[in-house]
Coordinates of C-alpha atoms in Angstrom, one line a residue:
X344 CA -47.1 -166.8 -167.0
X345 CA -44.2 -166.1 -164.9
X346 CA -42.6 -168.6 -162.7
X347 CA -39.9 -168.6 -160.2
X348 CA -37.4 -171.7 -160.5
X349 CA -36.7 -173.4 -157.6
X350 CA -35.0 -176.4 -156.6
X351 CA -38.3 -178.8 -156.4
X352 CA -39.9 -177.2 -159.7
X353 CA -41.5 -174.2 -160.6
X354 CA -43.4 -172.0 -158.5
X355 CA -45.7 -169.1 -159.7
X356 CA -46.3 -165.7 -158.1
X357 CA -49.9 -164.2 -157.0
X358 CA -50.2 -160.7 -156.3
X359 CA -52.8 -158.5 -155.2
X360 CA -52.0 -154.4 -154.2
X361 CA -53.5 -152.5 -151.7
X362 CA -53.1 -148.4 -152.9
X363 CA -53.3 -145.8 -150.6
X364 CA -54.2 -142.5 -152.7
X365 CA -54.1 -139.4 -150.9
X366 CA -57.1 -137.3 -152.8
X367 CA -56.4 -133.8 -153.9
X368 CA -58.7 -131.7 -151.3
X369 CA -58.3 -128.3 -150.1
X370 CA -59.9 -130.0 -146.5
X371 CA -60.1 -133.7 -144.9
X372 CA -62.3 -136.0 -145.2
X373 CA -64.5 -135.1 -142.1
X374 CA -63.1 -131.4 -141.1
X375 CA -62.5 -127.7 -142.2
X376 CA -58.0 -128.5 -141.6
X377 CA -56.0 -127.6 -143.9
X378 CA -54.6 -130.4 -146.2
X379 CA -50.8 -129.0 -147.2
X380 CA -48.0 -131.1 -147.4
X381 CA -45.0 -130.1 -145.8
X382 CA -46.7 -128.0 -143.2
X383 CA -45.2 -127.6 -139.4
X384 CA -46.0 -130.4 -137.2
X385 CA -49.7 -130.1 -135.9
X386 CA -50.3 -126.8 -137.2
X387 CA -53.4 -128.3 -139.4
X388 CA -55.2 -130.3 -136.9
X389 CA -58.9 -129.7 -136.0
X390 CA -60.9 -130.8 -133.2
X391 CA -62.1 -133.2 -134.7
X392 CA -59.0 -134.8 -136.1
X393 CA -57.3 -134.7 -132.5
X394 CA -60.4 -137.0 -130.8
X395 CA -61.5 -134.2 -128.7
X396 CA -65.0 -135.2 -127.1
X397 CA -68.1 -134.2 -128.7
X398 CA -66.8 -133.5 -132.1
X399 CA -68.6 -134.6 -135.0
X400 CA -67.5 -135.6 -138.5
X401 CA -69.2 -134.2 -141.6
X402 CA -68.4 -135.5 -144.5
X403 CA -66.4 -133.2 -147.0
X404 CA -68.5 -133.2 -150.4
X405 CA -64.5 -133.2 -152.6
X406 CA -63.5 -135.7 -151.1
X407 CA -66.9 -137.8 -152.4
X408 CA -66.5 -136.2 -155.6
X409 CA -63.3 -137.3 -156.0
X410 CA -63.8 -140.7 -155.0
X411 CA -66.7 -140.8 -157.7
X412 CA -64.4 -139.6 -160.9
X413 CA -61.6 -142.3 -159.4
X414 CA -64.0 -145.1 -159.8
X415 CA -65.3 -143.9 -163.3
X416 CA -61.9 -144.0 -164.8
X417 CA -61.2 -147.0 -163.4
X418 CA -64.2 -148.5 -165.0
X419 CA -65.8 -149.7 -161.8
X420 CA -69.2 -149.9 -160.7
X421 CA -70.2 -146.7 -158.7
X422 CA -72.6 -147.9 -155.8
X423 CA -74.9 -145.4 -155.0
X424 CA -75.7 -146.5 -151.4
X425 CA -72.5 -146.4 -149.5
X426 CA -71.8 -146.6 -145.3
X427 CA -68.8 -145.8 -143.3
X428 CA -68.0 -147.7 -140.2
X429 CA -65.4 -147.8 -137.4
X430 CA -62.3 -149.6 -137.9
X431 CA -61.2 -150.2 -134.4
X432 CA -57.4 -150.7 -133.1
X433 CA -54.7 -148.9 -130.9
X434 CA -52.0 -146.5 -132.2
X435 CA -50.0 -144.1 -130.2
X436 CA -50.6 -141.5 -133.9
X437 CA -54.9 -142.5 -134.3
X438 CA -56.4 -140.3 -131.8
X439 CA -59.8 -141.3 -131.9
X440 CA -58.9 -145.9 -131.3
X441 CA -60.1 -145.9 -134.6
X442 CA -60.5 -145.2 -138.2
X443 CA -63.5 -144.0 -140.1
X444 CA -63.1 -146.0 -143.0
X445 CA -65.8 -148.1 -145.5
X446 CA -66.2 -152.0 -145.0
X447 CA -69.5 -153.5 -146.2
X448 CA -70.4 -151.0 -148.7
X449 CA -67.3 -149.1 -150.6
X450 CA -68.6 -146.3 -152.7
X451 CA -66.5 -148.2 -155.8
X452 CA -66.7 -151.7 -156.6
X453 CA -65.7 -153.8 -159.3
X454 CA -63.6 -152.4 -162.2
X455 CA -60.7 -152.6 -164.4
X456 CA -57.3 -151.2 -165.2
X457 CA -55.0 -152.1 -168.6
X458 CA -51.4 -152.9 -168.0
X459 CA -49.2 -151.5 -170.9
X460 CA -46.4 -153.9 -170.9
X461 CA -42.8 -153.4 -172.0
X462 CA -43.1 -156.3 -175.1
X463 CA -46.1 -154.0 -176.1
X464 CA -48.9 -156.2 -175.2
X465 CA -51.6 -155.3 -172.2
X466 CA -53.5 -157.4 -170.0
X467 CA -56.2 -156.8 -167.4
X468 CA -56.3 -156.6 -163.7
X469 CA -59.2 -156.5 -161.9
X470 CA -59.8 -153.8 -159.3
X471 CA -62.3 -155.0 -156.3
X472 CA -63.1 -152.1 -154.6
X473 CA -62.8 -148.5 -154.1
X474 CA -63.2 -147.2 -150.7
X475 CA -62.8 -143.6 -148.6
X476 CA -61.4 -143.7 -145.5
X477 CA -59.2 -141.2 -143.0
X478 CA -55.5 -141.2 -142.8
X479 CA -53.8 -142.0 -139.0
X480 CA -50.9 -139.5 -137.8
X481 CA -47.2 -140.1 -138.2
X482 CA -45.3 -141.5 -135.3
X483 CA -41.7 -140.0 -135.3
X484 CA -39.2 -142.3 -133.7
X485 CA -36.3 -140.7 -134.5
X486 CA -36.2 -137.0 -132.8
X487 CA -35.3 -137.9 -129.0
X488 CA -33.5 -140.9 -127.9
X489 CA -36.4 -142.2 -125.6
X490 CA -39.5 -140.6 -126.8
X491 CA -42.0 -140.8 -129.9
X492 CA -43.1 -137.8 -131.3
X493 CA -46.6 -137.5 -132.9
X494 CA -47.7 -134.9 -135.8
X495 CA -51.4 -135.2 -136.6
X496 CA -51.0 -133.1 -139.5
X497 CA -52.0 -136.2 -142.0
X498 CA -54.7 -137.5 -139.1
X499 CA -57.8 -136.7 -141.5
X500 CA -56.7 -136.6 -144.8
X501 CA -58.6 -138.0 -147.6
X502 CA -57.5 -141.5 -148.7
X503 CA -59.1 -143.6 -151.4
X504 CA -57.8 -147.1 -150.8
X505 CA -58.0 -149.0 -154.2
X506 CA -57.9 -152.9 -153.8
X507 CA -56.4 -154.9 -156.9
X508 CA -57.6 -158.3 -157.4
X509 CA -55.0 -161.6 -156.9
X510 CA -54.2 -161.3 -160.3
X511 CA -50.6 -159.9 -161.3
X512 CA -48.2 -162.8 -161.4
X513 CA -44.5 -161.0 -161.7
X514 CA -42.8 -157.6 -160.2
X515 CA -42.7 -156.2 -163.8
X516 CA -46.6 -156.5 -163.6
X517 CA -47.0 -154.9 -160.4
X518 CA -45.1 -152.3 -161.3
X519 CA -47.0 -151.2 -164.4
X520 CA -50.6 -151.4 -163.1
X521 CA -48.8 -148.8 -160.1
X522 CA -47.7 -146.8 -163.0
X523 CA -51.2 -147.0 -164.8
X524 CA -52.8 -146.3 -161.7
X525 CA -51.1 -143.1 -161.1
X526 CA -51.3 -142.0 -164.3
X527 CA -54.9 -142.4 -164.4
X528 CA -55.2 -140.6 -160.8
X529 CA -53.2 -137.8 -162.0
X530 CA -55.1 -137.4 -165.8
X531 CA -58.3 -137.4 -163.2
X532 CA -56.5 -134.7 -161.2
X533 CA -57.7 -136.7 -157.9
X534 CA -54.7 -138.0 -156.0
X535 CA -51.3 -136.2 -157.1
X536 CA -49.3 -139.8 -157.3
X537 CA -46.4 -138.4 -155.4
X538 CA -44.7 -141.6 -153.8
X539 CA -42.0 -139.9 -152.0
X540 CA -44.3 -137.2 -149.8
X541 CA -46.1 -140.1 -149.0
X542 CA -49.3 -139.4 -151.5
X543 CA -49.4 -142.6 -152.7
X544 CA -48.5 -146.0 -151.0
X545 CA -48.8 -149.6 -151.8
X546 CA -49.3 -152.9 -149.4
X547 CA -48.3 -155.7 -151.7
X548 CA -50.2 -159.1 -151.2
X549 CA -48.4 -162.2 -152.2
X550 CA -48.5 -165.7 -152.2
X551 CA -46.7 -168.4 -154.1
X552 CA -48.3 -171.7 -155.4
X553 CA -47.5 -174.6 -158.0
X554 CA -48.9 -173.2 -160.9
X555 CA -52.0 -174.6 -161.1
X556 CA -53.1 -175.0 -157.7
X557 CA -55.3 -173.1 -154.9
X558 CA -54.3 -170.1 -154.0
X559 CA -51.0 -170.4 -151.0
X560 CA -50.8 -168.4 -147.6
X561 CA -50.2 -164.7 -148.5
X562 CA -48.2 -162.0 -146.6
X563 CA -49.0 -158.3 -146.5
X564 CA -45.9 -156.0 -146.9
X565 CA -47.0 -152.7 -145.5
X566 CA -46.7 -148.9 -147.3
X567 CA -44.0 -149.5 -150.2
X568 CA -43.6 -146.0 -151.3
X569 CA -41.5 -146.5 -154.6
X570 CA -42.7 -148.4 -157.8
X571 CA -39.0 -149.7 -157.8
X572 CA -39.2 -150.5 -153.9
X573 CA -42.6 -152.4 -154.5
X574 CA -41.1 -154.6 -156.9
X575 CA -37.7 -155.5 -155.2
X576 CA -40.0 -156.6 -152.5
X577 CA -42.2 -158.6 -154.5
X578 CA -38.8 -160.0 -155.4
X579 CA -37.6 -160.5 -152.0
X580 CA -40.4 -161.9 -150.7
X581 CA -41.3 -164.4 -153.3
X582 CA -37.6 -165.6 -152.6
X583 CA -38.6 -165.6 -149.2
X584 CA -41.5 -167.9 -149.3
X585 CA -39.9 -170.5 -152.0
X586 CA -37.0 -171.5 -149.8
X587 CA -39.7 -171.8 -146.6
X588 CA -42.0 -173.8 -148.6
X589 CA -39.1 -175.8 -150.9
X590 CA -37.7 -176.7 -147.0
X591 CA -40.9 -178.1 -146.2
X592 CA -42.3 -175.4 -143.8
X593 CA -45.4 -172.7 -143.7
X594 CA -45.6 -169.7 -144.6
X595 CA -47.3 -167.1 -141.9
X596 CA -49.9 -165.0 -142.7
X597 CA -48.2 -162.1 -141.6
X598 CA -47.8 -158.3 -142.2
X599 CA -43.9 -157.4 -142.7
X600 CA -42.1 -154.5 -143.5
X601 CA -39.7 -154.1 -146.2
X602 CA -36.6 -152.0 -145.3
X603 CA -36.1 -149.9 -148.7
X604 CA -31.8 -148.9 -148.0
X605 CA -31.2 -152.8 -146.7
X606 CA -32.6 -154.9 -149.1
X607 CA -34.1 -156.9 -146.1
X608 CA -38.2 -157.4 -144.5
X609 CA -38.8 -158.3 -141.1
X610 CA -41.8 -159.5 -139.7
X611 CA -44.1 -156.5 -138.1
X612 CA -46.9 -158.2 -136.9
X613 CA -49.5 -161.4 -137.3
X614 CA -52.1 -160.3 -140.3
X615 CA -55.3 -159.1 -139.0
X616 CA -58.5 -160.7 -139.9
X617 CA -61.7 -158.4 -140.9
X618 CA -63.6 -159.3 -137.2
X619 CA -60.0 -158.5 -135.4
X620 CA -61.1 -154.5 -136.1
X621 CA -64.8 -154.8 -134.8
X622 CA -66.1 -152.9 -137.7
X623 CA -69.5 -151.2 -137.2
X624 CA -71.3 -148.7 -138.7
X625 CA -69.9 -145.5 -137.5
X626 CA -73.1 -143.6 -135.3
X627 CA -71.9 -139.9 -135.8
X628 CA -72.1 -140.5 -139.8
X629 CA -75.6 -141.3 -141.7
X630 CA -75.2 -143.6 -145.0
X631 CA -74.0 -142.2 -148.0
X632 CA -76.9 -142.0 -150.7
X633 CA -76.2 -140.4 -154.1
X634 CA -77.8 -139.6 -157.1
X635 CA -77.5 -141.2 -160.2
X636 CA -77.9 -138.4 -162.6
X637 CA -74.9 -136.7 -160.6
X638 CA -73.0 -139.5 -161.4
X639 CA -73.7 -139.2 -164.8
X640 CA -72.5 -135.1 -165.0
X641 CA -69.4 -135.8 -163.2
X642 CA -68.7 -139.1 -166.3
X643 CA -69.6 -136.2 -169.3
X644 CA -66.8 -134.2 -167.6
X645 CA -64.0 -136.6 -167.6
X646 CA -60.9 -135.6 -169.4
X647 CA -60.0 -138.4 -172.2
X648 CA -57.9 -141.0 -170.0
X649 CA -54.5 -142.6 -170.6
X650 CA -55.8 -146.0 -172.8
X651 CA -58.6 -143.6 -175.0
X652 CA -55.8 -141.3 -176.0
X653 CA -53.2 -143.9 -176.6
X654 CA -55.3 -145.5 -179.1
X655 CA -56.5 -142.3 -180.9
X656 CA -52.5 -141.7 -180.9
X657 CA -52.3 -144.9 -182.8
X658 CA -55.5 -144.2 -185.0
X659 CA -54.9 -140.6 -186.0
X660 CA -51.0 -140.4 -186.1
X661 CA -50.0 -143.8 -186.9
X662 CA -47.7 -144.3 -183.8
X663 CA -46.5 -148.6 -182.7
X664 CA -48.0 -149.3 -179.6
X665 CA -44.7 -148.4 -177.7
X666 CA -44.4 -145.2 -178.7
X667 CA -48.3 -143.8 -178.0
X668 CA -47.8 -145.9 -174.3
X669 CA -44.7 -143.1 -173.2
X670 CA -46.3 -140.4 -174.7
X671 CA -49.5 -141.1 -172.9
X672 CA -48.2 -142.3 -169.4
X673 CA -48.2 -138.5 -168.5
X674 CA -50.5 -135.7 -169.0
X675 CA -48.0 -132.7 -170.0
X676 CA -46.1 -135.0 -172.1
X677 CA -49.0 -136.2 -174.4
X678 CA -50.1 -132.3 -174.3
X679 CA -46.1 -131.0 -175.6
X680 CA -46.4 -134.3 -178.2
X681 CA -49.9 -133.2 -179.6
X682 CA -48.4 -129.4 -180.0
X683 CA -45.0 -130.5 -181.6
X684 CA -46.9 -132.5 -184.3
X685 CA -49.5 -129.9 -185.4
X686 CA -48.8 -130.2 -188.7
X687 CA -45.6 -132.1 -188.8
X688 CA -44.8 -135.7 -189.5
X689 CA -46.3 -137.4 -186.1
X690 CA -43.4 -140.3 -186.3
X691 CA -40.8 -138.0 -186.7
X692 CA -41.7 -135.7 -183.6
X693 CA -42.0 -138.8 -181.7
X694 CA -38.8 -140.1 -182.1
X695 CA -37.4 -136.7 -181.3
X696 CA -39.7 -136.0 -177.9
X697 CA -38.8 -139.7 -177.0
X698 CA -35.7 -140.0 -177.4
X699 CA -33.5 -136.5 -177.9
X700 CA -35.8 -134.5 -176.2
X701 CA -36.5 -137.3 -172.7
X702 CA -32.7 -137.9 -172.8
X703 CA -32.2 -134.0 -172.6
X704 CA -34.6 -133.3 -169.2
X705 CA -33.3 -136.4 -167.9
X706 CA -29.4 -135.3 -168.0
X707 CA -30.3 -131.8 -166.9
X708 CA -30.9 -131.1 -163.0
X709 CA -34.5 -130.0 -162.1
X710 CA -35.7 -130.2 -165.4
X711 CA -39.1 -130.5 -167.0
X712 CA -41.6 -129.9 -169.8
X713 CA -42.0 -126.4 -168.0
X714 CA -39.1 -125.1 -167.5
X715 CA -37.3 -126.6 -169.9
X716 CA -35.0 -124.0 -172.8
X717 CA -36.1 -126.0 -175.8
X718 CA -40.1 -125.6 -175.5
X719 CA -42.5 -127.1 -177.9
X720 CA -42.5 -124.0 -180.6
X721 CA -38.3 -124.4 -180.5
X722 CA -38.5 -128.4 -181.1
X723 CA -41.4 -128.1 -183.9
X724 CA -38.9 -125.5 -185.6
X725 CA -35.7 -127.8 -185.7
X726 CA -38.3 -130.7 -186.8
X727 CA -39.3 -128.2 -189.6
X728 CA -35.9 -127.8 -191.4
X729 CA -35.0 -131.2 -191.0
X730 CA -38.1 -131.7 -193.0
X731 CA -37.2 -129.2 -195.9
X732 CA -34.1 -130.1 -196.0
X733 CA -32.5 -127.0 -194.6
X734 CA -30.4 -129.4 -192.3
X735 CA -29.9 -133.5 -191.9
X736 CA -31.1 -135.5 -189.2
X737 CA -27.7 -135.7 -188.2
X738 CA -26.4 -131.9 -188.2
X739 CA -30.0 -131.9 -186.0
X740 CA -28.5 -133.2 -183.1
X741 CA -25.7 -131.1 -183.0
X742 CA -28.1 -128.3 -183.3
X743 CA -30.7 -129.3 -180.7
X744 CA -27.8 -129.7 -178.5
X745 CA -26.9 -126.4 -179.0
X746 CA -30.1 -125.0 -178.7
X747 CA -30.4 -127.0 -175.1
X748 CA -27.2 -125.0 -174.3
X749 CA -28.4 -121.4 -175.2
X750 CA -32.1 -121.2 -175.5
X751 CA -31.4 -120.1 -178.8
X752 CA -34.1 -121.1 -181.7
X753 CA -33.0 -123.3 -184.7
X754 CA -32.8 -121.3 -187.7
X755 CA -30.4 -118.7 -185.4
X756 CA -27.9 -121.8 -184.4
X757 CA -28.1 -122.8 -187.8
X758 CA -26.9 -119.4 -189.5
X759 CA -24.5 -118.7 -186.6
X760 CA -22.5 -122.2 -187.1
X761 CA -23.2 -121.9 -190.8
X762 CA -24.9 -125.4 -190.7
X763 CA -27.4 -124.9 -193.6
X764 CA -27.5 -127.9 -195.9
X765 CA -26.0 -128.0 -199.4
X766 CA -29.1 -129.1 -201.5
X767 CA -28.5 -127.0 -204.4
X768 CA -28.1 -129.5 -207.7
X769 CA -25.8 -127.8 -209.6
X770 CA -23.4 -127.7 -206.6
X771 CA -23.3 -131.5 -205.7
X772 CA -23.2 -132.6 -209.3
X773 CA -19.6 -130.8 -209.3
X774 CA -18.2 -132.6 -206.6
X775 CA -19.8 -136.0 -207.4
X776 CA -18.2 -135.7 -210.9
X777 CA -14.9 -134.7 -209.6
X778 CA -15.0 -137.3 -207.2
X779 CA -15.9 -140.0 -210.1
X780 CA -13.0 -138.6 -212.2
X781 CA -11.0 -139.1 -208.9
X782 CA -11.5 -142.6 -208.3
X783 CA -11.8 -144.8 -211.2
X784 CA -10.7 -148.0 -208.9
X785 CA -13.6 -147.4 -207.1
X786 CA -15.9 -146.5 -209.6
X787 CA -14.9 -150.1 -211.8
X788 CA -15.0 -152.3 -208.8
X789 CA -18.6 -150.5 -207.9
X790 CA -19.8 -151.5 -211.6
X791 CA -18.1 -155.1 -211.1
X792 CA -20.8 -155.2 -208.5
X793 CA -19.2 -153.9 -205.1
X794 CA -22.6 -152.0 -204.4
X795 CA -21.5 -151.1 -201.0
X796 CA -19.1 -148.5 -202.1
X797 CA -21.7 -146.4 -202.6
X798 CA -21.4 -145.6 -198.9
X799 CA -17.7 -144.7 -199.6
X800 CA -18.6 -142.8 -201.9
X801 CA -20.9 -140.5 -199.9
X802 CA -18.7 -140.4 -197.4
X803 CA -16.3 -139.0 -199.4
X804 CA -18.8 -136.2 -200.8
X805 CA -19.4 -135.6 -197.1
X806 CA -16.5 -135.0 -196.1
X807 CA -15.7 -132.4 -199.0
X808 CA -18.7 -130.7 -198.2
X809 CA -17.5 -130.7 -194.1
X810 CA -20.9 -133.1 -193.7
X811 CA -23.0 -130.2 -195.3
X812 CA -24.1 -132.2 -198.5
X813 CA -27.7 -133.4 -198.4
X814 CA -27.3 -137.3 -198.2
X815 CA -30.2 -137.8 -199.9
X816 CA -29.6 -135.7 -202.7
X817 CA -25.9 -137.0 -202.5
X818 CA -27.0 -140.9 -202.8
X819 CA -29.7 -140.0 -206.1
X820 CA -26.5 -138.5 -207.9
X821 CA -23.8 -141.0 -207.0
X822 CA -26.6 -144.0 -208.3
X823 CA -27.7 -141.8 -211.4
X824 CA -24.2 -141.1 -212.6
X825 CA -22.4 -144.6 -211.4
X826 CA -25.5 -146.8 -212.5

């Protein structure tokens, strides 16, 4: 459990996230528009997403399906009876005074997502519900000095709003069920996880108790769009509410928003109560009935998801915990992993696509997995004469760097720069005698039981062979002829 010292004793963190997922649909939830992101204001806006009277919604069959498949991964409960109802409240960007949106009946209820921790352990947070419901417009204050603009593009869009329960207790927490979450949306291929277009949004719930005691007054800090800016304002806030409460005052339930390039939250308004939106079920839309056995096609087609792969990771190539986490979190990654170790030593190709390989695409500009000059045939070739001894570990990073620069394969850097290894016997035996012959010093206070010179000693050989000796092979002579 994490707790938050203050001046009057500990105080401990509940937090619940609200996630806006933008679902991957070529339509909106109720009309033919166009979904695109980055479109000209209003240029994909229907009738019925501009409120014009008599326009009906009909409800887009994707955006359903996607919903479904969410829910499945997330292990929830898929309700087969589901309603929508009007949400009802005033914005200059909702056209209609309201939003279509689920209430009483979510077409997802309870499930359950796996944290993945940094110390390597995992813990459970619950999900409470799943439910579909249309995005509002954008209001754009800063174009003219005295008016609001309004693009409706986004009024429409698909959005699966996926409710945690109260039970992440730190930042760090709430930040790696938002990096689950995504992962899982994007393995699904149902909500893209993009943050910064605005695909995917958090409202962060938190109160702050003694530990031990009933749950505390809880504030609502509206769309978060970074994992990063999610957990400063966790940080922020529960800072917030400890000096309040440490001072003897209340907090307000409240909704606030977190200013991202400040460091600072305001207040935005009192938090609304369920009966302050006058839900009902919406007339133009009938209830939403599907079929079991549907259900049950769309589950057989799943792809394997983030936590089944990590552990077959762990079973079949005999990777720590941390390791098959990273390689899992995305897709593509787990995809280049699996190629690269067709037939290679699995531990060896992960520490090289962890750690040479990420620290490559994350020096270089625009990079990625696609586009990147060392693809998965190139890195399973340097990997390969490391492992027959054609080159050391060592010379291997000089090489991959190389080959980062060039696009060039191994085996070519390796006869340009004439790199090859020296593993031939015969070869090393001379120079490991002369170097004996060399340095009797050495070799007596070795045998008076200075062990550590054998490192001085291969050093030595190294640096005769201009770091082309095989240390291996190097370290089996030196012990053989010194022992």
């Amino acid at each position: 459990m994490t707790t938050i010292e203050g001046k009057t004793g500990p105080w401990e963190m509940v937090i619940g996230l609200e996630v806006h997922a933008q679902v991957i649909a070529d339509s909106k939830l109720f009309s033919g528009a166009a979904t695109t992101f980055g479109a000209e204001p209003n240029s994909q806006v229907s009738l019925v997403d501009a409120a014009m009277p008599g326009m009906l919604p009909v409800i887009n069959e994707m955006a359903v399906e996607q919903a479904v498949k969410t829910g499945l991964g997330l292990n929830a409960k898929i309700n087969l009876f589901s309603e929508f109802e009007r949400k009802n409240y005033f914005y200059a960007d909702l056209p209609q005074g309201y939003q279509i949106s689920q209430f009483l009946h979510p077409i997802v209820g309870e499930g359950t997502i796996i944290l993945d921790l940094e110390d390597g352990k995992t813990r459970e947070v619950g999900i409470e519900r799943l439910h579909l419901e249309q995005d509002a417009g954008k209001s754009l204050h800063d174009q003219h000095p005295t008016q609001s603009y309004i693009d409706l593009n986004r009024s429409g869009v698909t959005l699966m709003e996926i409710v945690s329960k109260p039970d992440m207790r730190s930042a760090e927490e709430a930040g790696a069920y938002l990096r689950k979450l995504r992962s899982i949306l994007r393995y699904l291929g149902t909500c893209d996880g993009n943050m910064d277009e605005g695909s995917m949004r958090a409202d962060v719930n938190l109160s702050m108790r003694r530990p031990g005691d009933p749950l505390g007054t809880r504030t609502e800090t509206k769309n978060v769009n970074s994992i990063r800016f999610v957990q400063q304002s966790i940080e922020l806030e529960a800072r917030r509410q400890v000096e309040i409460l440490e001072e003897g005052g209340t907090i307000a339930q409240e909704t606030r928003l977190f200013d991202a390039s400040k460091g600072t939250s305001r207040s935005m308004r009192s938090k609304e109560e369920a009966h302050d939106y006058r839900y009902f079920p919406d007339p133009d839309l009938l209830p939403l009935k599907i079929k079991a056995d549907w259900v049950e096609s769309l589950k057989s087609e799943l792809p394997e998801l983030p936590d089944a792969k990590k552990q077959r990771f762990m079973d079949d190539f005999g990777l720590p915990v941390y390791d098959a986490g990273v390689l899992v979190a995305d897709q593509e990654t787990a995809a280049f992993y699996e190629t690269v170790a067709e037939g290679r030593d699995p531990k060896l190709v992960a520490n090289w696509v962890i750690g040479d390989y990420f620290g490559a695409l994350n020096r270089t500009s625009g990079a990625n997995l696609g586009n990147a000059p060392v693809d998965a045939a190139k890195l399973g070739g340097l990997i390969d004469l490391i492992a027959d001894g054609t080159i050391s570990g060592r010379t291997a990073k000089e090489v991959f760097e190389a080959m980062w620069d060039s696009g060039k394969d191994a085996s070519t850097i390796v006869e340009e720069k004439g790199l090859k290894q020296i593993s031939d016997t015969g070869a090393l035996e001379g120079i490991v005698d002369q170097l004996i012959a060399d340095n009797p010093g050495q070799v007596e206070q070795y045998k008076g039981g200075n062990v550590k010179l054998i490192g001085w000693f291969v050093g030595q050989v190294m640096k005769a062979t201009q770091g082309k000796a095989n240390p291996g092979m190097v370290n089996q002579l030196l012990k053989k002829k010194l022992d």
